[in-house]
Coordinates of C-alpha atoms in Angstrom, one line a residue:
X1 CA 0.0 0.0 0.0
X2 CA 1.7 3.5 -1.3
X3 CA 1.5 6.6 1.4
X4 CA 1.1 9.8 -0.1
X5 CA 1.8 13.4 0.9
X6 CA -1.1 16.2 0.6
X7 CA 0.8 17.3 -2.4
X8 CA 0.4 13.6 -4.0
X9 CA -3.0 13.2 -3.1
X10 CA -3.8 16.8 -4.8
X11 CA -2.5 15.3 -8.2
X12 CA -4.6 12.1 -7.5
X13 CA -7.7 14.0 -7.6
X14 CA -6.8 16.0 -10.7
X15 CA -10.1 15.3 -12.1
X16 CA -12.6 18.4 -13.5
X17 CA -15.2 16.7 -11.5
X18 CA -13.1 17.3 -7.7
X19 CA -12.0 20.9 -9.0
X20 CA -15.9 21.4 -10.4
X21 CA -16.9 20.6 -6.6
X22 CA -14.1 22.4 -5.4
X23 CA -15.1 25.7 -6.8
X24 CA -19.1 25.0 -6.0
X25 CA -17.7 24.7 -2.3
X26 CA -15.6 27.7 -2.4
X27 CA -18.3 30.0 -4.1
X28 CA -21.2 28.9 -1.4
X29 CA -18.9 29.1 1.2
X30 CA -19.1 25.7 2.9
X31 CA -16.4 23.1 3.7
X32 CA -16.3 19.6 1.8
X33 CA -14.4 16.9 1.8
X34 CA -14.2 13.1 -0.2
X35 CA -14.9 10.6 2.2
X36 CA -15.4 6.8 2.8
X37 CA -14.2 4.2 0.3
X38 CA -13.5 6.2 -1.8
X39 CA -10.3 7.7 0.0
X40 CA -9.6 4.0 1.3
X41 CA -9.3 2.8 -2.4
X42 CA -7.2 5.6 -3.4
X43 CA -4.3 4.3 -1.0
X44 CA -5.2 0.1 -1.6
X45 CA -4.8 1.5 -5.5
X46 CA -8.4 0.0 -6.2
X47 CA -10.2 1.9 -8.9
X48 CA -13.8 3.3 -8.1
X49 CA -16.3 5.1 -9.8
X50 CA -18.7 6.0 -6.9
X51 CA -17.5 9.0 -5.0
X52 CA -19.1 10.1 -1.1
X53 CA -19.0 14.0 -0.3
X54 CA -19.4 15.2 2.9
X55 CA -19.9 18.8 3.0
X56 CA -20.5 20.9 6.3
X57 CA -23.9 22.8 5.4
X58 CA -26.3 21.7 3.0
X59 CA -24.9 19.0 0.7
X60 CA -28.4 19.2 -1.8
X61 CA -27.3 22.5 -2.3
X62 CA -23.7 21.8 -3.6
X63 CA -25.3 19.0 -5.7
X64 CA -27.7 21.0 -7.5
X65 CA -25.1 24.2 -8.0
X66 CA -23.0 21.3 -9.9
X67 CA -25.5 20.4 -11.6
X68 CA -26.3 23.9 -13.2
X69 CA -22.7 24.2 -14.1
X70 CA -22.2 20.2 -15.4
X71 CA -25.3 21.4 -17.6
X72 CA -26.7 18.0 -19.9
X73 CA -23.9 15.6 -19.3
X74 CA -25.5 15.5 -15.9
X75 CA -28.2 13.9 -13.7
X76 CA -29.7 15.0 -10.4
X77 CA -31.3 12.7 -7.9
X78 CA -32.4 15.0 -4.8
X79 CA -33.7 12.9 -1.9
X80 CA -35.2 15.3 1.1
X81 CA -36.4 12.9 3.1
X82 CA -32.8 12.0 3.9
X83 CA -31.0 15.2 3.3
X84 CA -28.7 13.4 0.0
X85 CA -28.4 14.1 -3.3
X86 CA -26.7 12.6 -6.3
X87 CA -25.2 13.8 -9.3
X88 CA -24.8 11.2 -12.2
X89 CA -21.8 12.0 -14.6
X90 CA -21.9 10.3 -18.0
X91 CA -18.3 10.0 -19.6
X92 CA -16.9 11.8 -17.0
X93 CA -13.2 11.3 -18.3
X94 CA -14.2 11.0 -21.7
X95 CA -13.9 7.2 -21.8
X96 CA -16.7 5.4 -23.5
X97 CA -19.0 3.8 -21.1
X98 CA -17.4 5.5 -17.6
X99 CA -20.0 7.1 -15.4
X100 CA -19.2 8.7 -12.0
X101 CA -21.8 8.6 -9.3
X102 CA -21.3 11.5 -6.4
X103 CA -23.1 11.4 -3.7
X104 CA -23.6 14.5 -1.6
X105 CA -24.8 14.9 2.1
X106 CA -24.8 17.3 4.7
X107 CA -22.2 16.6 7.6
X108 CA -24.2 15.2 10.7
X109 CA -23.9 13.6 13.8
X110 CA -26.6 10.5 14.9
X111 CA -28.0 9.0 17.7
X112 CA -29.8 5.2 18.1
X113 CA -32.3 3.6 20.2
X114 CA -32.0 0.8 21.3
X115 CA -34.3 -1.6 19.2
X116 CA -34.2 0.3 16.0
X117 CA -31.3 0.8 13.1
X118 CA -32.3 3.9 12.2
X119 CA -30.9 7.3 13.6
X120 CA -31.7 10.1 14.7
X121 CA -29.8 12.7 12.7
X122 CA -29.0 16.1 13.4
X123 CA -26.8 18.8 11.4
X124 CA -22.7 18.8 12.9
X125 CA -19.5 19.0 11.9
X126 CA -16.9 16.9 9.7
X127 CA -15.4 15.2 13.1
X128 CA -19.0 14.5 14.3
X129 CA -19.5 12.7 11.1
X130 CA -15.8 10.9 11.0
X131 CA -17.2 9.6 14.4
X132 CA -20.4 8.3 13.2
X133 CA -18.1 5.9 10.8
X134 CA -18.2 2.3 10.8
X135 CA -14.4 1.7 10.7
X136 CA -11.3 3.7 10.8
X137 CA -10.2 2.8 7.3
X138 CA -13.5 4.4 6.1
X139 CA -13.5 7.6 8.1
X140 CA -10.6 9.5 6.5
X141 CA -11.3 12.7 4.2
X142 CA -9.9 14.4 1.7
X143 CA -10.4 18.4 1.5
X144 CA -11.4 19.4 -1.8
X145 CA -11.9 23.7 -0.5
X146 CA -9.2 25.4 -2.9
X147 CA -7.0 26.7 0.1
X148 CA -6.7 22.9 1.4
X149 CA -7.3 20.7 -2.1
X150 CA -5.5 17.6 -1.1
X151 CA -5.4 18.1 2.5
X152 CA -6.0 14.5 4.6
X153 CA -8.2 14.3 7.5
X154 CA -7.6 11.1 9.2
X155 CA -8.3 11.5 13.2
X156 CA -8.3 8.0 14.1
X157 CA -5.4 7.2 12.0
X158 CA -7.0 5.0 9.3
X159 CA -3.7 4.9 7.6
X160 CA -2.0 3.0 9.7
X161 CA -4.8 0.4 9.9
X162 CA -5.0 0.4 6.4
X163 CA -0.8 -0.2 6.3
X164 CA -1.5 -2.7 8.8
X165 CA -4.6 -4.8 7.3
X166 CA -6.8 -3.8 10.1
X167 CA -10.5 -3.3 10.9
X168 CA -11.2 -1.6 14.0
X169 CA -14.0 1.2 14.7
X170 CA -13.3 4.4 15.1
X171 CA -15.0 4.5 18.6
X172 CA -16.1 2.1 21.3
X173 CA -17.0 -0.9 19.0
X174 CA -19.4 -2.0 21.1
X175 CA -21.3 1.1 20.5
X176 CA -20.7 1.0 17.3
X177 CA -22.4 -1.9 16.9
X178 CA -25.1 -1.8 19.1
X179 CA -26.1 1.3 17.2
X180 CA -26.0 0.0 13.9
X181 CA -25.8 -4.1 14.2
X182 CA -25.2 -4.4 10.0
X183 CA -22.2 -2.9 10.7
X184 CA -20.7 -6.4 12.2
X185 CA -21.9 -8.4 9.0
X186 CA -19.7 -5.1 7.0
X187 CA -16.9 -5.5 9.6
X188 CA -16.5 -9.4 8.9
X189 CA -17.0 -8.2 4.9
X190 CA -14.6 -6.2 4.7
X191 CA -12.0 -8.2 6.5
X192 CA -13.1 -11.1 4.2
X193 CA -12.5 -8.9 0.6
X194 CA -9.3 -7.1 1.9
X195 CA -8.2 -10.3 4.0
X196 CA -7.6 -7.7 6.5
X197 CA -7.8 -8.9 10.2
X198 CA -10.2 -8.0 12.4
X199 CA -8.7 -5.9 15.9
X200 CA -8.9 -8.2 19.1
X201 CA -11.3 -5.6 20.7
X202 CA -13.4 -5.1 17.9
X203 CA -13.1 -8.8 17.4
X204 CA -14.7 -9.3 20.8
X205 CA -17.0 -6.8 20.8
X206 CA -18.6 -8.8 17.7
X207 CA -18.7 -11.8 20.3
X208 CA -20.2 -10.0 23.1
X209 CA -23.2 -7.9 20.7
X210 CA -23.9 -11.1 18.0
X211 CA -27.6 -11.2 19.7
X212 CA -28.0 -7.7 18.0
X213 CA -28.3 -9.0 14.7
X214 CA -31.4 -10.6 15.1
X215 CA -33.0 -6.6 14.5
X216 CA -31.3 -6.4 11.2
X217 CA -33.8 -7.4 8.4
X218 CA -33.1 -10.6 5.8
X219 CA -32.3 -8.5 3.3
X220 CA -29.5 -6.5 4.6
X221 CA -27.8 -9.7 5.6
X222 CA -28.1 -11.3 2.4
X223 CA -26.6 -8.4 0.8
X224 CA -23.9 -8.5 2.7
X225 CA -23.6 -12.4 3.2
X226 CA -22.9 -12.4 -0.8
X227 CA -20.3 -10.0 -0.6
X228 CA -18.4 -12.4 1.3
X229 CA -19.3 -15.4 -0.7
X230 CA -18.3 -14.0 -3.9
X231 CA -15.0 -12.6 -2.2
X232 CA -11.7 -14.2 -3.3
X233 CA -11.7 -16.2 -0.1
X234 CA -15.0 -16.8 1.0
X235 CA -13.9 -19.1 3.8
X236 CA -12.3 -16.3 5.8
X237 CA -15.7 -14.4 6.6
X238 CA -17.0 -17.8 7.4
X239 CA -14.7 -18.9 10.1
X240 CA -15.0 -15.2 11.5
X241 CA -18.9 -15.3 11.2
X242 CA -18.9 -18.9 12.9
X243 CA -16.6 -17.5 16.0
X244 CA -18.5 -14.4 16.3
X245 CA -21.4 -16.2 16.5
X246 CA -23.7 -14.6 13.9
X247 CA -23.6 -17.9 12.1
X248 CA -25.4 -19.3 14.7
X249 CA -28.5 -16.8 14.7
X250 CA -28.3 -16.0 11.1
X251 CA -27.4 -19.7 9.1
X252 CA -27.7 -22.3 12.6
X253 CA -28.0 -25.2 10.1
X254 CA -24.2 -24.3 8.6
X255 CA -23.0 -23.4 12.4
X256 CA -23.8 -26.5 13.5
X257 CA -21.4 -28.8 11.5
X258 CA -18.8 -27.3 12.9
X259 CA -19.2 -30.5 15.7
X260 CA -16.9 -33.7 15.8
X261 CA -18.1 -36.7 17.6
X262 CA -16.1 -39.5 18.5
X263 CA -17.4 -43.3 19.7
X264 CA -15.1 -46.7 20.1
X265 CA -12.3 -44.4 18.9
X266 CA -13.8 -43.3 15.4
X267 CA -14.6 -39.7 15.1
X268 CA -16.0 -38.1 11.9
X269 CA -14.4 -35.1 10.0
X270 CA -15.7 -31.7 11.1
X271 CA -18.2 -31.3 8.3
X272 CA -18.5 -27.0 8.8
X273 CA -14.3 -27.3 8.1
X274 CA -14.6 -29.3 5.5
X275 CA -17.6 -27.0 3.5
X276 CA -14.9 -24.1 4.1
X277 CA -12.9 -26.5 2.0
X278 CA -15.0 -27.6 -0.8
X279 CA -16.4 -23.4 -0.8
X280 CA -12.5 -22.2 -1.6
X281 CA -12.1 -25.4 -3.8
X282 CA -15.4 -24.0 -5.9
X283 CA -14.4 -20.6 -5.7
X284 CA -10.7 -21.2 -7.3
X285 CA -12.3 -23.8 -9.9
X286 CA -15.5 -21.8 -11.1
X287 CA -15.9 -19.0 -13.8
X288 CA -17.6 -15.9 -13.0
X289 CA -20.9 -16.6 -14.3
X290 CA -24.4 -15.5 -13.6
X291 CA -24.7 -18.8 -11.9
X292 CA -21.2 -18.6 -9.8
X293 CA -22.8 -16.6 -6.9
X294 CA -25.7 -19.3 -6.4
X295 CA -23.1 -22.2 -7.6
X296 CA -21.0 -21.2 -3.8
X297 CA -24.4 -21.3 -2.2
X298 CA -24.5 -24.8 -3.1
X299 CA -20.8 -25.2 -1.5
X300 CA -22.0 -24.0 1.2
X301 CA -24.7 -25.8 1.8
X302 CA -24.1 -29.1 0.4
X303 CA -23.8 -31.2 3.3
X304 CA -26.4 -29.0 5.6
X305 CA -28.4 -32.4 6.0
X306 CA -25.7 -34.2 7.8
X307 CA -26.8 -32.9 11.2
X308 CA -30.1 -34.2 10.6
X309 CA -28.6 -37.8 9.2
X310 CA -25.8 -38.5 11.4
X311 CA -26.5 -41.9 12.7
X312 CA -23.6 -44.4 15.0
X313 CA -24.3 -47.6 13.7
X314 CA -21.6 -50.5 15.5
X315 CA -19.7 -52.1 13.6
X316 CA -20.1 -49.5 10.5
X317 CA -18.9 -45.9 12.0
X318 CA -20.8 -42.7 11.6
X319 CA -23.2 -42.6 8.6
X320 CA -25.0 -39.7 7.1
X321 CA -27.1 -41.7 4.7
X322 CA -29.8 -39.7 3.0
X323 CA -28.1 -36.0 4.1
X324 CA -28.1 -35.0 0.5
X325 CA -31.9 -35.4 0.0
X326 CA -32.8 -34.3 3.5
X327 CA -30.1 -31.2 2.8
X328 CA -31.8 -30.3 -0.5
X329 CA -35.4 -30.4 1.7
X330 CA -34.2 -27.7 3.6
X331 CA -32.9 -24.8 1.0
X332 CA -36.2 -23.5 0.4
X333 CA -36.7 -22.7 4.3
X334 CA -33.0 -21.0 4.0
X335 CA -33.4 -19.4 1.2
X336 CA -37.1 -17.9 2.4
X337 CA -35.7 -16.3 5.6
X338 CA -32.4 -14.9 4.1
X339 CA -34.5 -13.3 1.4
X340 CA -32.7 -14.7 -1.3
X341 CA -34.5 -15.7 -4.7
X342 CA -36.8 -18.4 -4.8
X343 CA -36.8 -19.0 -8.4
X344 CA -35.1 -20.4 -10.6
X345 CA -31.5 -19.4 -8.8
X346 CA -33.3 -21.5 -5.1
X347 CA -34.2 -24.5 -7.7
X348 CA -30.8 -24.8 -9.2
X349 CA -29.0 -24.7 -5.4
X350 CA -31.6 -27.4 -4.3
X351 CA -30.4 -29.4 -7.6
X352 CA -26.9 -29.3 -6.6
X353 CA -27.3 -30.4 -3.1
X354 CA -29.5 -33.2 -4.3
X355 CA -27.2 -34.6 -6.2
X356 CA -24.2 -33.7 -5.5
X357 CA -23.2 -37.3 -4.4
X358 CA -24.3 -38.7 -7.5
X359 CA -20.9 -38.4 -9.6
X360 CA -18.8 -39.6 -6.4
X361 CA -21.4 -42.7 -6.2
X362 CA -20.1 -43.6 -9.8
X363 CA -16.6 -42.8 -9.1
X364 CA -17.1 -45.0 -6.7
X365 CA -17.1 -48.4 -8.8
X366 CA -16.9 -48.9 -12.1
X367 CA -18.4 -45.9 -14.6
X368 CA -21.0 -47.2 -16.7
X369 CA -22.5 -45.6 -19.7
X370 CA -26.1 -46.4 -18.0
X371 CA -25.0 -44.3 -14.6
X372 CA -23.8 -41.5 -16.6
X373 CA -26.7 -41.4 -18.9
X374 CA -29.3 -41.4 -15.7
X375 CA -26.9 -38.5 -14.1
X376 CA -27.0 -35.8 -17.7
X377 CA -30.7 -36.5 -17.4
X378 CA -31.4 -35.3 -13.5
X379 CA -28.6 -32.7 -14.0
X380 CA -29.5 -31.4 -17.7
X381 CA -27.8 -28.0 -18.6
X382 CA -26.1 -28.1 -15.0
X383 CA -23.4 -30.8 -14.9
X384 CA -20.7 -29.2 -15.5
X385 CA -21.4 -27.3 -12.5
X386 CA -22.6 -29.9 -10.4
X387 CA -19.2 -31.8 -11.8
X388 CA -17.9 -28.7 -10.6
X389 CA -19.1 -29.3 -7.0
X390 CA -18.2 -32.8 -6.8
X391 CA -14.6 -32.4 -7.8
X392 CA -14.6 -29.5 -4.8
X393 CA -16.1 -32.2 -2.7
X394 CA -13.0 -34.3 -2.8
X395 CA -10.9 -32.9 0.3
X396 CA -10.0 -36.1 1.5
X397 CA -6.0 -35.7 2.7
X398 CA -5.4 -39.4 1.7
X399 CA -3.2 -38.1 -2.1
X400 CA -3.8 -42.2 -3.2
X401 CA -7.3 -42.3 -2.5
X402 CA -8.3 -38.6 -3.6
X403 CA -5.9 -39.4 -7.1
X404 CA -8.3 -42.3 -7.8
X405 CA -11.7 -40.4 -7.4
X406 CA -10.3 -37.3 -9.7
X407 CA -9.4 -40.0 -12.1
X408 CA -12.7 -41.3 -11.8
X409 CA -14.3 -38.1 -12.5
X410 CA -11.8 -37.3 -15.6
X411 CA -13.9 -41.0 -17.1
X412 CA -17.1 -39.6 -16.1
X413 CA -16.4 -36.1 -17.4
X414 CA -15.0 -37.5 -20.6
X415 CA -18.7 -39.6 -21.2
X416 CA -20.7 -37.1 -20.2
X417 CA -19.0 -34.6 -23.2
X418 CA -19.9 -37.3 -25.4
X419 CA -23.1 -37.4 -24.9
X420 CA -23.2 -33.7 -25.3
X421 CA -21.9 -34.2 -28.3
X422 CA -24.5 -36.6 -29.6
X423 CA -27.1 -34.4 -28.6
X424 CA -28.4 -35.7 -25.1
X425 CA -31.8 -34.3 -25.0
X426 CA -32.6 -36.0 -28.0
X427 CA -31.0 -39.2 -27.3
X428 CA -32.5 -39.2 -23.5
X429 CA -35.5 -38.5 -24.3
X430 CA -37.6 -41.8 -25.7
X431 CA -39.3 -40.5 -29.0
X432 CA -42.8 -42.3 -28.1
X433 CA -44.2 -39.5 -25.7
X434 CA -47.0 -39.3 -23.3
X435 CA -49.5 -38.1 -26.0
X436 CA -48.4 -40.8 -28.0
X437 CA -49.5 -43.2 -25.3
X438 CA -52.7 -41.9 -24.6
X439 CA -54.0 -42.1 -28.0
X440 CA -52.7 -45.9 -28.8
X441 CA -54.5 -46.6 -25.7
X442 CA -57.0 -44.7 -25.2
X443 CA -56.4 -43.3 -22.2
X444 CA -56.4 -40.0 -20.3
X445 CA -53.2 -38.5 -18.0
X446 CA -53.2 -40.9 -15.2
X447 CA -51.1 -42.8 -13.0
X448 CA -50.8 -46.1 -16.2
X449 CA -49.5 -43.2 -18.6
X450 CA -46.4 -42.2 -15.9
X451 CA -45.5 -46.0 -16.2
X452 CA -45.6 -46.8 -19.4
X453 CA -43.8 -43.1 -20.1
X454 CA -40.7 -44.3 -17.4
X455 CA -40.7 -47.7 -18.4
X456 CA -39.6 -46.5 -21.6
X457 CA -37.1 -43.5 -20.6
X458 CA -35.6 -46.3 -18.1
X459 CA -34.7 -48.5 -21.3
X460 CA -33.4 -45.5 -22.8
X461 CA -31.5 -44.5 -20.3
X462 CA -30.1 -47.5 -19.3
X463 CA -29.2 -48.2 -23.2
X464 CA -31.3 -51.1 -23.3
X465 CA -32.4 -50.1 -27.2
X466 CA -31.6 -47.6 -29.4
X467 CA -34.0 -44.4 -28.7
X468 CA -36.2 -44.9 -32.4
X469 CA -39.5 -45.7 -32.8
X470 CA -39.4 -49.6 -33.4
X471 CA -37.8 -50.9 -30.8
X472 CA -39.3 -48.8 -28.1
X473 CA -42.8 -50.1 -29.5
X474 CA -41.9 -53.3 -29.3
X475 CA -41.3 -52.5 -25.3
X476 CA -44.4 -50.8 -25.4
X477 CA -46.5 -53.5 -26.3
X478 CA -44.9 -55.6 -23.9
X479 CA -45.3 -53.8 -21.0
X480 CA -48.9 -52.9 -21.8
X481 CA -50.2 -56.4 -22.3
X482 CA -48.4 -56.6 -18.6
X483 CA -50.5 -54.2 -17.4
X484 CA -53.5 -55.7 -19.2
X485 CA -53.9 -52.3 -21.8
X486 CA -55.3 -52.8 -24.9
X487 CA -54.4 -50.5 -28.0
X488 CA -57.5 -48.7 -29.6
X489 CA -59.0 -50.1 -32.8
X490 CA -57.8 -47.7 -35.3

């Protein structure tokens, strides 16, 4: 991280935007300053397009004064109620497709009650507001007023935390938190992107105010709970969420892997240690996709079920028979209280962990065409993800044993491309459909069509005759005289 004089930081924001504000501030005669993220990213060299002003007087009246002078090229968002405005700056630099996004509010000092987030906010000064900051790294300002254009304002000494890779608050954290609870899932956030580490008071001020999070709505932890999922190292917000104990009041059904029993000498892996695993192993192995985000959920809740399955059965060991179908059971109830998307994005999580044993179950013995043809069916356009998963899955620290099931999936991955390549819908799917059935026997949508219909997608998929119209007739007919159908006199 580079340290730079006033002088340095003065070239930094040699942008028309910062001197635009600069004169607005000078001609109405109010202080202002960049704040926030911003400033951090400047010294962690990060590039950013949204920019927080603080400016000690009326910040909506600074915005809309740039405004007037930015003329077209500009938007204005004004937003009483809260005392913000924001100015939207196409092409700012003149580079196609660049948009700055400044933010303007009024300096102000807060106060919080105890069973509510929101403050109440009164008009002060730019230390009151450094003070209302969640964390020292985000409380420094730059002065943009002409006399001081560069100046930094960093009272609690942000820099140095910053050098350091630290999060701490700016004041007592356990006021800081108790004011504004979201601030602990942000604390554990921003450690996890940065892989900063979080300061042994505020640390244990997290630990001692967790039970404060239970006032923060399901949305604002989602929000925040993908930030850390989709961070480089997802597992490091995790293990800090999991000794804060928020996981425990806001995912319990994760928390509680993280258990190892032992009985006659055999204990079981810790299963929440192991998902930290198989979460980095998905997040180094997958492309960023619009799936990726919901592909780590399925990391991370894989093996959710095993607290539920865990059985001692003598003479066998521990068992967690079943904990992928009991697992998959219980997304939709996670997914409902965290707020996240019960569409198609819950579907394709609950997928996963379904059958996310499936390609280790083949690995397992010997990979047969049938076994691979059953799996492209149940997984359709998602194996290679759920491949994905599986390949994660494989933590064990046995280098032998692991070497033989990654060998195992190179087979399976090899058949499963060629029957992408043949066109697996159409080969999977038996040409003689339901409607087909009906009318050679007469019959309407009931419980004798759904046999006859698997009957003949079992022989397909289990390559017991080619998928044409013959041959699956002939199975037809047999099976129906079975059942004692008739075919309708044409």
């Amino acid at each position: 991280m580079k340290l730079y004089s006033d002088n340095a930081l003065a070239k930094i924001l040699d942008r028309d935007i910062f001197h635009q504000i600069s004169d607005v501030a000078d001609t109405l005669g109010v202080e202002c300053y960049v704040v926030g993220g911003y400033v951090r990213d400047i010294f962690l060299e990060r590039p950013s397009c949204d920019i927080d002003v603080v400016v000690v007087g009326s910040g909506i009246e600074v915005a809309t004064e740039l405004k007037k002078r930015l003329g077209r090229k500009a938007h204005l968002s004004v937003f009483k109620n809260f005392g913000t405005a924001q100015v939207k700056i196409k092409n700012a630099s003149g580079t196609a497709g660049e948009a700055l996004e400044v933010e303007f509010v009024g300096a102000r000092k807060e106060s919080y009650s105890h069973d509510s987030r929101k403050p109440i906010v009164e008009n002060g000064t730019l230390e009151d507001d450094q003070n209302r900051r969640d964390f020292t790294i985000n409380a420094m300002a730059i002065c943009l007023n002409s006399k001081r254009f560069g100046q930094l304002v960093d009272p609690f000494n942000g820099i140095a935390d910053l050098e350091d890779g630290i999060i701490a608050t700016p004041l007592d954290p356990e006021i800081t938190f108790s004011d504004d609870p979201l601030r602990m899932m942000r604390c554990i956030r921003f450690a996890t992107q940065l892989n900063f580490r979080i300061e042994d008071e505020t640390f244990e001020a997290l630990q001692r105010m967790a039970q404060r999070i239970k006032i923060v709505s399901g949305e604002r932890i989602e929000v925040e709970l993908n930030k850390i999922i989709m961070s480089p190292h997802p597992s490091i917000g995790f293990d800090y969420l999991q000794r804060s104990g928020l996981l425990q009041i806001i995912l319990p059904e994760l928390s509680a892997l993280d258990i190892v029993e032992k009985r006659e000498g055999r204990a079981h892996k810790n299963n929440f240690n192991h998902t930290l695993e198989v979460l980095e192993n998905v997040t180094a192995s997958s492309k960023t996709t619009e799936w990726a985000l919901f592909l780590r959920w399925a990391a991370l809740l894989h093996d959710i079920g095993k607290t539920k399955s865990k059985r001692w059965e003598p003479g066998i060991g521990w068992t967690f028979h079943n904990h992928n179908i009991i697992g998959a059971k219980m997304v939709p109830t996670i997914f409902r209280r965290l707020k996240l998307p019960m569409g198609a994005e819950m579907k394709y999580v609950q997928k996963m962990v379904d059958l996310h044993m499936r390609p280790q179950a083949i690995a397992d013995s010997e990979v047969t065409d049938s076994a691979v043809r059953r799996l492209l069916n149940d997984a359709g356009d998602d194996i290679d993800d759920l491949m994905t998963l599986c390949e994660a899955d494989i933590t064990s620290k046995n280098e032998v044993k692991k070497k033989m099931f990654l060998e195992n999936f190179r087979m399976v991955r090899e058949k499963l491309a060629d029957l992408k390549e043949k066109d697996y819908k159409r080969l999977l799917q038996p040409v003689i459909d339901g409607n087909e059935i009906m009318e050679l026997f007469n019959l309407k949508p009931s419980r004798e069509v759904g046999v006859l219909k698997q009957y003949l997608k079992d022989a397909v998929l289990d390559n017991k005759v080619e998928n044409e119209h013959e041959p699956l007739m002939q199975l037809l007919m047999q099976k129906a005289a079975q059942m004692g159908l008739s075919m309708q006199e044409q």
